Amino acid sequence: MWSFCERLRSPEAGVSFFRRFRDATLCVALLAMPFFFLNANLKDPSKVNLLDRVLLQASAPIQYLATQMALGVSSVWEDYIHLVDLRRDNERLRAENARLRELGHRLRGKARENARLRRLLDLRRQLRGELLSAQVIGKEVSPFFRVMRIRLDRGDRNRVLPGMPVLSDEGLVGQVRRSFGHYSDVLLTADRTSAIDVVIERTGARGMLKGTGGNRSYRCRIEQMLRGEDAVVGDLVVTSGLGQRFPAGIVVGRVSEVVRKHTGMYQGVTVTPAVRFSQLEVVGVLTEGSREQRARGDGARASAAR
């Protein structure tokens, strides 16, 4: 007993004892404080005492700060979740938009193709001949990207022969130059070796349309048109039907320039083809002429027989 009292009287022992007592007291206070704060907040306001009021006033700033921090964290988390969902929606909508654009592009292509085929069908009814549809599978272009010649997926095995007219929904493309197997090459109206008897639809003025074969532009000229014939820029040029190679009335192009010289018998008339050769995809080959041409040929043969 005496030794224990002596140890308490020593300075080192006293400091150690009070340190342990202080630590234990602090731990008990920290553990009990939330209970007192909670008790004060849950107590009926009419039964709040002085200690509860002190605790409430002391806890108010802490509660406010904790609430604001919780709201801030919750807002950031909600914004993050919202952005993640928004990103997913954007990606889905972007993919859907791309799919719809591709679908619209295909539908517009189908609509254009149907419109061309419908116009070719109307042209077939108008010509009253046998029009064989053909796909353009090749184009020979100049250094200036002008189409000089096209190739079709129809040949002599499909009854396509040299000299047969080739048409599109816009007008006369040219004529078959050669055919072999299931393929054929087409001589365009703008080729320098092409020659077609034409008339100006408005006045009936006649001449021979020949291509210029230019590498830079598609141009034709009407030769042997007398100076006195009426021709103005914008006039529609169509086939005359003479020679029975091309049926009459097929659109060839429009007059783009008229030059009347002071001397000479003829005037210079430049024609721009109606067909856009670079955009050709589907054409029609007139494997048999119109009924008018066949009737004319039959009549000629009958007259010769008599």
XYZ file of C-alpha atoms in Angstrom:
306
model
C 0.000 0.000 0.000
C 2.749 2.347 0.880
C 4.565 1.554 -2.367
C 1.380 2.292 -4.391
C 0.963 5.678 -2.699
C 4.596 6.421 -3.317
C 4.129 5.691 -7.027
C 1.155 8.053 -7.184
C 3.197 10.786 -5.572
C 5.927 10.458 -8.191
C 5.568 13.002 -11.097
C 5.845 10.421 -13.852
C 3.077 8.280 -12.389
C 0.755 11.265 -12.013
C 1.174 12.360 -15.594
C 0.515 8.842 -16.872
C -2.595 8.481 -14.723
C -4.135 11.802 -15.780
C -3.287 11.089 -19.423
C -5.163 7.821 -19.289
C -8.054 9.506 -17.509
C -8.126 12.312 -20.069
C -8.126 9.949 -23.009
C -10.883 7.839 -21.523
C -12.963 10.920 -20.736
C -12.511 12.280 -24.277
C -13.559 8.982 -25.799
C -16.675 8.805 -23.599
C -17.552 12.403 -24.459
C -17.139 11.847 -28.215
C -19.237 8.709 -28.069
C -21.945 10.363 -26.005
C -22.077 13.649 -27.955
C -24.011 12.255 -30.954
C -26.540 10.807 -28.556
C -27.089 14.175 -26.903
C -27.310 15.954 -30.299
C -29.751 13.372 -31.584
C -31.789 13.513 -28.434
C -31.988 17.303 -28.636
C -33.089 17.242 -32.287
C -35.733 14.571 -31.728
C -37.151 16.019 -28.518
C -40.503 17.754 -28.442
C -39.855 21.547 -28.811
C -42.061 22.218 -25.737
C -39.799 20.036 -23.582
C -36.429 21.423 -24.687
C -34.200 22.513 -21.799
C -31.200 24.844 -21.678
C -28.704 22.091 -22.512
C -30.762 21.042 -25.505
C -30.894 24.645 -26.782
C -27.120 24.927 -26.509
C -26.670 21.656 -28.357
C -29.136 22.693 -31.067
C -27.383 26.033 -31.599
C -24.015 24.322 -31.714
C -25.155 21.637 -34.128
C -27.022 23.947 -36.527
C -23.907 25.097 -38.507
C -22.588 21.555 -38.600
C -25.917 20.246 -39.890
C -26.117 23.027 -42.479
C -22.599 22.318 -43.708
C -23.220 18.576 -43.829
C -26.514 19.123 -45.695
C -24.876 21.390 -48.275
C -22.051 18.932 -48.790
C -24.529 16.094 -49.216
C -26.561 18.140 -51.684
C -23.421 19.052 -53.603
C -22.242 15.475 -53.804
C -25.739 14.330 -54.763
C -25.982 17.021 -57.469
C -22.602 16.091 -58.936
C -23.528 12.418 -58.943
C -26.906 13.100 -60.566
C -25.245 15.301 -63.195
C -22.730 12.549 -63.886
C -25.455 9.942 -64.218
C -27.424 12.348 -66.413
C -24.418 12.960 -68.655
C -23.749 9.242 -68.954
C -27.365 8.634 -69.956
C -27.273 11.629 -72.283
C -24.133 10.330 -73.955
C -25.728 6.950 -74.473
C -28.833 8.594 -75.922
C -26.699 10.745 -78.202
C -24.790 7.741 -79.470
C -28.015 5.856 -80.068
C -29.615 8.825 -81.841
C -26.472 9.368 -83.910
C -26.504 5.760 -85.056
C -30.231 5.959 -85.769
C -29.752 9.195 -87.699
C -26.983 7.636 -89.810
C -29.184 4.622 -90.515
C -32.097 6.830 -91.538
C -29.857 8.954 -93.768
C -28.559 5.842 -95.496
C -32.109 4.551 -95.887
C -33.236 7.904 -97.285
C -30.310 7.903 -99.711
C -31.219 4.432 -100.955
C -34.890 5.376 -101.264
C -34.036 8.521 -103.225
C -31.844 6.426 -105.515
C -34.683 3.943 -106.014
C -37.094 6.812 -106.681
C -34.767 8.302 -109.322
C -34.297 4.913 -110.943
C -38.062 4.292 -110.965
C -38.638 7.722 -112.493
C -36.077 7.020 -115.240
C -37.593 3.619 -115.963
C -41.067 5.152 -116.034
C -39.940 7.784 -118.556
C -38.262 5.082 -120.650
C -41.500 3.126 -120.589
C -43.409 6.212 -121.723
C -40.852 6.695 -124.492
C -41.333 3.097 -125.539
C -45.083 3.634 -125.802
C -44.494 6.824 -127.757
C -42.116 5.165 -130.229
C -44.233 2.027 -130.433
C -41.081 -0.025 -130.893
C -39.266 -2.672 -128.924
C -37.049 -0.977 -126.352
C -34.560 -3.249 -124.575
C -33.299 -1.880 -121.256
C -29.560 -2.013 -120.624
C -27.246 -1.097 -117.775
C -24.237 1.162 -118.295
C -21.299 -0.896 -117.014
C -18.369 1.149 -118.335
C -17.448 4.689 -119.347
C -14.416 5.852 -121.310
C -13.493 9.360 -120.192
C -11.154 12.051 -121.523
C -8.342 13.678 -119.487
C -10.899 16.380 -118.659
C -13.384 13.796 -117.302
C -15.711 13.998 -120.288
C -17.419 10.696 -121.205
C -16.317 9.702 -124.693
C -17.889 6.250 -124.961
C -20.054 3.954 -122.838
C -20.406 0.183 -122.636
C -23.663 -1.696 -122.030
C -24.409 -5.127 -120.587
C -26.307 -6.161 -123.731
C -24.780 -7.544 -126.938
C -25.517 -9.532 -130.067
C -26.669 -12.449 -127.933
C -29.402 -10.109 -126.694
C -30.344 -9.047 -130.263
C -28.378 -5.781 -129.952
C -26.708 -4.945 -133.284
C -24.556 -2.074 -134.563
C -26.511 0.969 -135.682
C -29.388 0.514 -133.239
C -30.455 3.743 -131.468
C -29.677 4.087 -127.779
C -32.049 6.257 -125.746
C -32.406 7.554 -122.210
C -35.254 9.294 -120.445
C -33.625 12.620 -121.441
C -33.305 11.918 -125.148
C -31.023 10.343 -127.737
C -27.747 8.954 -126.364
C -26.332 7.730 -129.678
C -26.166 4.428 -131.522
C -24.578 1.041 -131.025
C -21.106 1.081 -132.528
C -20.274 -2.575 -132.028
C -21.725 -5.527 -130.148
C -20.142 -8.761 -128.973
C -21.463 -11.476 -126.701
C -23.333 -9.822 -123.881
C -21.701 -6.389 -124.328
C -21.878 -3.472 -126.708
C -20.185 -0.091 -127.169
C -22.184 3.057 -127.856
C -21.200 5.914 -130.170
C -22.418 9.107 -128.472
C -24.103 11.956 -130.323
C -21.197 14.228 -129.281
C -18.599 11.983 -130.974
C -16.957 13.522 -134.047
C -17.845 10.453 -136.137
C -21.545 10.709 -135.276
C -23.970 12.095 -137.883
C -27.731 12.382 -137.329
C -30.379 14.012 -139.504
C -32.251 16.485 -137.281
C -34.802 19.281 -137.424
C -35.542 22.246 -135.189
C -38.888 21.406 -133.635
C -40.216 24.970 -133.649
C -39.618 25.732 -137.331
C -38.863 22.412 -139.003
C -35.476 23.681 -140.230
C -33.383 20.654 -141.188
C -29.685 19.877 -141.025
C -27.090 17.223 -140.249
C -26.015 17.061 -136.605
C -22.365 16.126 -136.084
C -20.428 15.867 -132.850
C -17.365 17.981 -132.225
C -15.612 15.349 -130.105
C -14.334 17.969 -127.672
C -12.439 16.802 -124.602
C -13.598 19.759 -122.524
C -17.327 19.936 -123.291
C -20.191 18.126 -124.959
C -20.994 20.026 -128.151
C -22.526 19.286 -131.531
C -23.026 21.420 -134.609
C -25.707 21.415 -137.269
C -24.230 21.459 -140.737
C -25.961 22.280 -144.023
C -28.577 24.521 -142.406
C -29.340 27.362 -144.797
C -28.797 30.944 -143.670
C -32.452 31.763 -144.224
C -33.687 29.097 -141.801
C -35.027 30.359 -138.491
C -32.963 29.124 -135.540
C -32.521 30.822 -132.167
C -30.813 29.931 -128.920
C -33.005 27.622 -126.858
C -34.726 25.882 -129.776
C -35.320 22.171 -129.247
C -33.558 19.892 -131.727
C -35.122 16.482 -132.532
C -34.452 13.648 -134.966
C -36.063 14.030 -138.371
C -36.682 10.323 -139.006
C -35.000 10.436 -142.420
C -32.828 7.439 -143.159
C -35.036 5.249 -140.929
C -32.180 4.723 -138.476
C -33.594 7.001 -135.772
C -37.341 7.405 -135.280
C -38.643 10.929 -135.741
C -39.182 13.236 -132.793
C -36.482 11.996 -130.389
C -34.977 14.871 -128.439
C -31.302 15.433 -129.244
C -30.506 18.750 -127.556
C -31.020 22.502 -127.587
C -29.480 25.244 -129.673
C -26.821 27.024 -127.615
C -25.301 29.317 -130.260
C -26.223 30.645 -133.718
C -23.666 32.304 -136.013
C -24.885 33.825 -139.295
C -22.017 34.680 -141.562
C -22.216 37.464 -144.151
C -21.076 35.097 -146.871
C -21.861 31.491 -147.670
C -25.020 29.439 -147.913
C -25.132 28.002 -144.412
C -25.227 29.287 -140.862
C -23.376 27.905 -137.881
C -25.612 26.334 -135.217
C -24.165 24.813 -132.045
C -26.226 22.307 -130.049
C -25.781 21.133 -126.465
C -26.893 17.486 -126.066
C -29.923 16.933 -123.863
C -28.444 13.797 -122.299
C -26.044 14.126 -119.368
C -23.617 11.409 -120.383
C -21.723 11.396 -117.091
C -24.894 10.475 -115.174
C -26.124 7.660 -117.407
C -26.984 4.469 -115.551
C -29.867 2.839 -117.427
C -30.599 3.239 -121.144
C -32.863 1.663 -123.709
C -31.788 0.092 -127.016
C -34.372 0.339 -129.784
C -33.987 -3.150 -131.240
C -36.884 -2.573 -133.630
C -38.029 0.692 -135.180
C -41.407 2.319 -134.730
C -44.468 1.065 -136.515
C -44.307 4.129 -138.751
C -40.810 3.157 -139.891
C -41.758 -0.479 -140.397
C -44.847 0.578 -142.374
C -42.713 2.908 -144.480
C -40.224 0.104 -145.152
C -42.983 -2.348 -145.993
C -44.521 0.214 -148.350
C -41.197 0.819 -150.045
C -40.654 -2.915 -150.547
C -44.166 -3.311 -151.934
C -43.642 -0.451 -154.406
C -40.366 -1.958 -155.558
C -42.072 -5.306 -156.085
C -44.740 -3.709 -158.291
